[in-house]
Short mmCIF file of C-alpha atoms and ligand atoms in Angstrom, two decimals:
data_model
loop_
_atom_site.label_atom_id
_atom_site.label_comp_id
_atom_site.label_asym_id
_atom_site.label_seq_id
_atom_site.Cartn_x
_atom_site.Cartn_y
_atom_site.Cartn_z
CA MET A 229 -15.47 15.20 18.94
CA ILE A 230 -14.23 12.15 21.10
CA THR A 231 -12.46 9.78 18.52
CA LEU A 232 -11.84 6.32 20.38
CA LYS A 233 -9.48 4.27 18.70
CA ARG A 234 -9.90 0.13 19.95
CA LYS A 235 -8.10 -3.32 19.60
CA PRO A 236 -10.06 -5.28 17.09
CA LEU A 237 -12.12 -8.22 19.19
CA LEU A 238 -11.28 -12.52 18.92
CA MET A 239 -14.59 -14.06 19.67
CA ILE A 240 -14.74 -17.72 19.90
CA VAL A 241 -18.20 -19.20 19.34
CA SER A 242 -18.48 -23.32 20.89
CA ALA A 243 -21.59 -25.66 20.33
CA PRO A 244 -22.81 -28.67 19.68
CA SER A 245 -24.04 -29.41 15.98
CA GLY A 246 -27.28 -28.52 16.29
CA ALA A 247 -27.42 -26.61 18.76
CA GLY A 248 -28.44 -23.39 15.78
CA LYS A 249 -24.80 -22.05 16.05
CA THR A 250 -24.18 -21.27 12.25
CA THR A 251 -27.58 -19.68 12.00
CA LEU A 252 -26.60 -17.19 15.14
CA CYS A 253 -22.88 -16.51 13.73
CA ASP A 254 -24.21 -15.83 10.24
CA ARG A 255 -26.43 -13.29 11.12
CA LEU A 256 -24.21 -11.57 13.12
CA VAL A 257 -21.33 -11.28 10.16
CA ALA A 258 -23.91 -10.09 8.25
CA GLU A 259 -25.51 -7.38 10.38
CA PHE A 260 -22.26 -6.19 11.82
CA ASP A 261 -19.42 -5.48 9.00
CA CYS A 262 -16.99 -4.92 11.94
CA ILE A 263 -16.49 -8.63 12.25
CA THR A 264 -15.75 -11.17 10.44
CA TYR A 265 -15.34 -15.36 10.10
CA SER A 266 -11.96 -16.42 10.37
CA VAL A 267 -12.12 -19.38 7.58
CA SER A 268 -10.92 -23.02 9.05
CA CYS A 269 -8.92 -25.07 7.37
CA THR A 270 -10.60 -28.80 8.04
CA THR A 271 -9.48 -33.22 6.20
CA ARG A 272 -13.37 -33.49 5.98
CA ALA A 273 -14.59 -32.95 2.03
CA PRO A 274 -16.93 -29.37 0.89
CA ARG A 275 -20.57 -30.65 1.32
CA GLU A 276 -22.97 -28.89 -1.64
CA GLY A 277 -22.81 -25.11 -1.59
CA GLU A 278 -19.68 -24.79 1.14
CA ILE A 279 -16.71 -22.22 -1.17
CA ASP A 280 -13.07 -23.53 -0.94
CA GLY A 281 -11.07 -20.90 0.72
CA VAL A 282 -14.80 -18.97 1.85
CA SER A 283 -16.20 -21.59 3.91
CA TYR A 284 -13.29 -23.29 5.16
CA HIS A 285 -9.78 -24.43 3.36
CA PHE A 286 -10.22 -27.95 2.01
CA LEU A 287 -6.93 -29.97 2.94
CA SER A 288 -6.17 -33.33 2.02
CA GLN A 289 -4.35 -35.25 5.30
CA GLU A 290 -1.02 -35.05 4.00
CA THR A 291 -1.09 -31.52 3.78
CA PHE A 292 -3.06 -30.44 6.91
CA GLU A 293 -0.49 -32.84 8.93
CA ALA A 294 2.76 -30.64 6.77
CA ARG A 295 0.71 -27.07 8.05
CA GLN A 296 0.73 -29.00 11.65
CA ALA A 297 3.79 -30.26 12.25
CA ASN A 298 5.04 -27.09 10.76
CA GLY A 299 3.20 -24.97 13.82
CA ASP A 300 1.05 -22.94 11.39
CA PHE A 301 -2.34 -23.29 13.65
CA LEU A 302 -2.88 -21.55 16.03
CA GLU A 303 -5.77 -24.64 17.06
CA HIS A 304 -5.92 -27.90 16.18
CA ALA A 305 -8.95 -31.32 16.57
CA VAL A 306 -11.03 -33.57 15.44
CA VAL A 307 -14.66 -33.12 15.31
CA HIS A 308 -16.74 -36.08 14.67
CA GLY A 309 -13.49 -37.49 12.51
CA ASN A 310 -12.00 -34.84 11.03
CA HIS A 311 -9.11 -33.17 11.63
CA TYR A 312 -10.18 -28.89 11.60
CA GLY A 313 -7.29 -26.09 12.10
CA THR A 314 -7.38 -22.35 12.75
CA LEU A 315 -4.08 -21.00 11.13
CA LYS A 316 -2.54 -18.05 13.48
CA ALA A 317 -1.50 -16.07 10.39
CA SER A 318 -5.14 -15.54 9.09
CA VAL A 319 -6.64 -14.79 12.11
CA GLN A 320 -3.28 -12.26 12.91
CA ALA A 321 -3.64 -10.38 9.13
CA SER A 322 -7.58 -9.92 10.27
CA LEU A 323 -6.67 -8.71 13.01
CA GLU A 324 -3.86 -6.36 12.37
CA SER A 325 -5.96 -5.13 9.32
CA GLY A 326 -8.71 -3.67 11.92
CA GLN A 327 -11.60 -6.42 11.75
CA ASP A 328 -12.68 -8.39 14.42
CA VAL A 329 -12.84 -11.63 13.89
CA LEU A 330 -14.96 -14.45 15.11
CA MET A 331 -14.33 -18.54 15.19
CA ASP A 332 -16.50 -21.03 15.42
CA ILE A 333 -14.54 -23.91 16.65
CA ASP A 334 -15.17 -26.63 19.22
CA VAL A 335 -15.00 -27.17 23.01
CA GLN A 336 -10.79 -28.80 22.57
CA GLY A 337 -9.22 -25.69 20.03
CA ALA A 338 -11.40 -22.99 22.64
CA GLN A 339 -9.51 -24.40 25.32
CA GLN A 340 -6.37 -24.69 23.92
CA ILE A 341 -6.64 -21.09 23.02
CA ARG A 342 -7.15 -20.53 27.01
CA ALA A 343 -4.08 -23.02 27.53
CA TYR A 344 -1.92 -20.08 25.10
CA LEU A 345 -3.40 -17.30 26.79
CA GLU A 346 -2.27 -18.49 29.61
CA SER A 347 1.29 -19.70 28.58
CA GLY A 348 3.72 -17.38 28.76
CA PRO A 349 5.14 -13.88 26.31
CA ASP A 350 4.71 -14.50 22.89
CA ASN A 351 0.82 -14.82 23.26
CA GLU A 352 0.64 -10.77 24.16
CA TRP A 353 -1.92 -10.16 20.83
CA ILE A 354 -4.34 -12.26 21.88
CA ARG A 355 -4.19 -11.81 25.77
CA ASP A 356 -6.96 -8.53 26.08
CA ILE A 357 -8.53 -9.71 23.18
CA TYR A 358 -10.27 -12.57 23.41
CA CYS A 359 -13.72 -13.83 24.82
CA ASP A 360 -15.44 -17.04 24.86
CA VAL A 361 -19.85 -17.43 23.76
CA PHE A 362 -21.17 -21.73 24.28
CA ILE A 363 -24.37 -21.98 23.21
CA ALA A 364 -26.65 -25.07 24.43
CA PRO A 365 -29.97 -26.32 23.37
CA PRO A 366 -32.91 -25.63 25.52
CA SER A 367 -32.73 -29.78 25.84
CA MET A 368 -31.68 -32.56 24.72
CA GLU A 369 -34.62 -34.11 23.22
CA ASP A 370 -34.77 -30.37 21.36
CA LEU A 371 -30.81 -31.43 19.91
CA GLN A 372 -31.85 -34.64 18.64
CA LEU A 373 -35.15 -33.24 16.35
CA ARG A 374 -33.28 -30.62 15.44
CA LEU A 375 -30.34 -33.10 14.11
CA TRP A 376 -33.15 -35.09 13.02
CA GLY A 377 -35.08 -31.93 11.16
CA ARG A 378 -32.06 -30.61 9.13
CA GLY A 379 -31.79 -34.30 7.57
CA LYS A 380 -28.14 -34.14 6.88
CA ASP A 381 -27.25 -36.62 8.54
CA ASP A 382 -27.95 -40.77 8.25
CA GLU A 383 -28.67 -42.56 11.80
CA ALA A 384 -25.43 -43.38 12.64
CA VAL A 385 -24.39 -40.11 12.68
CA ILE A 386 -27.06 -38.17 14.61
CA ARG A 387 -26.42 -40.69 17.17
CA ARG A 388 -22.46 -39.83 17.76
CA ARG A 389 -23.42 -35.97 17.10
CA LEU A 390 -25.62 -36.98 20.56
CA GLU A 391 -23.51 -37.81 22.23
CA ARG A 392 -20.64 -35.80 21.79
CA ALA A 393 -23.08 -33.31 22.16
CA ARG A 394 -23.32 -34.36 26.57
CA GLU A 395 -19.98 -34.44 26.26
CA GLU A 396 -19.36 -31.39 25.04
CA LEU A 397 -21.63 -29.34 27.09
CA THR A 398 -20.16 -30.51 30.57
CA CYS A 399 -17.84 -27.86 29.12
CA TRP A 400 -19.63 -24.51 29.24
CA VAL A 401 -18.73 -24.06 32.67
CA ASP A 402 -15.51 -22.58 31.04
CA TYR A 403 -16.40 -19.79 29.02
CA GLN A 404 -17.23 -16.25 30.00
CA TYR A 405 -21.11 -16.43 28.33
CA VAL A 406 -23.96 -18.83 27.92
CA ILE A 407 -26.96 -18.55 25.39
CA VAL A 408 -29.54 -21.06 26.15
CA ASN A 409 -30.94 -21.03 22.34
CA ASP A 410 -34.93 -22.07 22.95
CA ARG A 411 -36.24 -18.77 20.99
CA LEU A 412 -33.81 -17.63 18.15
CA GLU A 413 -34.69 -13.93 18.24
CA GLU A 414 -34.51 -14.09 22.12
CA SER A 415 -30.98 -15.38 21.43
CA TYR A 416 -29.93 -13.75 18.84
CA ALA A 417 -30.60 -10.60 20.95
CA THR A 418 -28.16 -11.25 23.36
CA LEU A 419 -25.32 -12.28 21.28
CA ARG A 420 -25.50 -9.22 19.34
CA SER A 421 -25.20 -7.36 22.65
CA ILE A 422 -22.52 -9.67 24.09
CA LEU A 423 -20.64 -8.19 21.07
CA LEU A 424 -22.10 -4.44 21.24
CA ALA A 425 -20.51 -5.41 24.79
CA GLU A 426 -17.51 -6.32 24.07
CA ARG A 427 -16.19 -3.74 21.84
CA HIS A 428 -16.71 -0.93 24.06
CA LYS A 429 -14.87 -2.16 27.10
CA ALA A 430 -12.47 0.09 27.83
CA HIS A 431 -9.31 -1.83 28.13
CA ARG A 432 -8.94 -2.66 24.38
CA ILE A 433 -8.77 1.62 23.75
CA VAL A 434 -5.51 1.66 23.08
CA SER A 435 -5.93 5.74 21.08
CA THR A 436 -8.09 8.03 22.27
CA SER A 437 -8.18 11.92 20.17
CA ILE A 438 -10.19 14.88 20.68
CA SER A 439 -11.41 17.54 17.88
CA LYS A 440 -13.79 20.52 17.78
CA ARG A 441 -16.56 19.26 15.26
P1 5GP B 269 -19.10 -28.45 10.11
O1 5GP B 269 -18.16 -29.55 9.80
O2 5GP B 269 -20.31 -28.82 10.23
O3 5GP B 269 -18.29 -27.28 9.40
O4 5GP B 269 -18.14 -28.49 11.42
C1 5GP B 269 -17.82 -28.99 12.37
C2 5GP B 269 -17.82 -28.80 13.58
O5 5GP B 269 -15.89 -28.58 13.64
C3 5GP B 269 -17.91 -27.51 14.51
O6 5GP B 269 -18.35 -27.90 15.80
C4 5GP B 269 -17.59 -26.58 14.27
O7 5GP B 269 -17.35 -25.56 15.65
C5 5GP B 269 -15.54 -27.12 14.26
N1 5GP B 269 -14.93 -26.24 13.89
C6 5GP B 269 -14.56 -25.78 12.62
N2 5GP B 269 -13.67 -25.08 12.48
C7 5GP B 269 -13.04 -25.50 13.03
C8 5GP B 269 -11.62 -25.45 13.70
O8 5GP B 269 -10.80 -24.31 12.81
N3 5GP B 269 -11.27 -25.98 15.03
C9 5GP B 269 -11.53 -26.39 15.95
N4 5GP B 269 -11.11 -26.83 16.65
N5 5GP B 269 -13.17 -26.85 15.63
C10 5GP B 269 -13.34 -26.40 14.34
#
């Protein structure tokens, strides 16, 4: 029997608000035990049902800034007026335990990680395990309908999110994979096949063993 040991994967998924990213990512994490979310830090207030340490680490502005000054974040950005950041140590701990890590972060965060990938010798741990996916809505009209439909935000917030979405959509060219989320089932089938294909890349195999069955 041939057993392969592989390096775990760091998968980044970005999308404009309302494109369906959370639904797709939640489903991926529910289906595959091998992949887990990276829990981000944020200064935004918890929404109903969100649990500190599970949905996010909810931090005060002061604590967030202190952790930023301490260099604790792999990336951080201001999104819709709130600070968000990924703790480098927690991503590294998940990877070291053998888990693939799914980072649901915005386009600015993905840009910072790509820059880090190019930056020098201390980024070796991330270089050949990185992949990124951009999820786009089928149209701006569709996005507008979805943002109205989910009833989470008021008109001014929706307007701002649509403006921001227009900017974010121009970033798809920087990603390795792009999914236009027109039909959910098809989009999910694509996302899970990206995960499977990435997990089977030969250059991430670190050891092989052959034994009699
Ligand atoms: P929400 O507040 O609706 O959960 O997330 C708003 C946006 O922030 C989403 O686009 C999400 O991908 C992004 N986001 C969540 N965590 C992080 C993070 O750690 N870093 C960055 N750059 N963006 C994040």
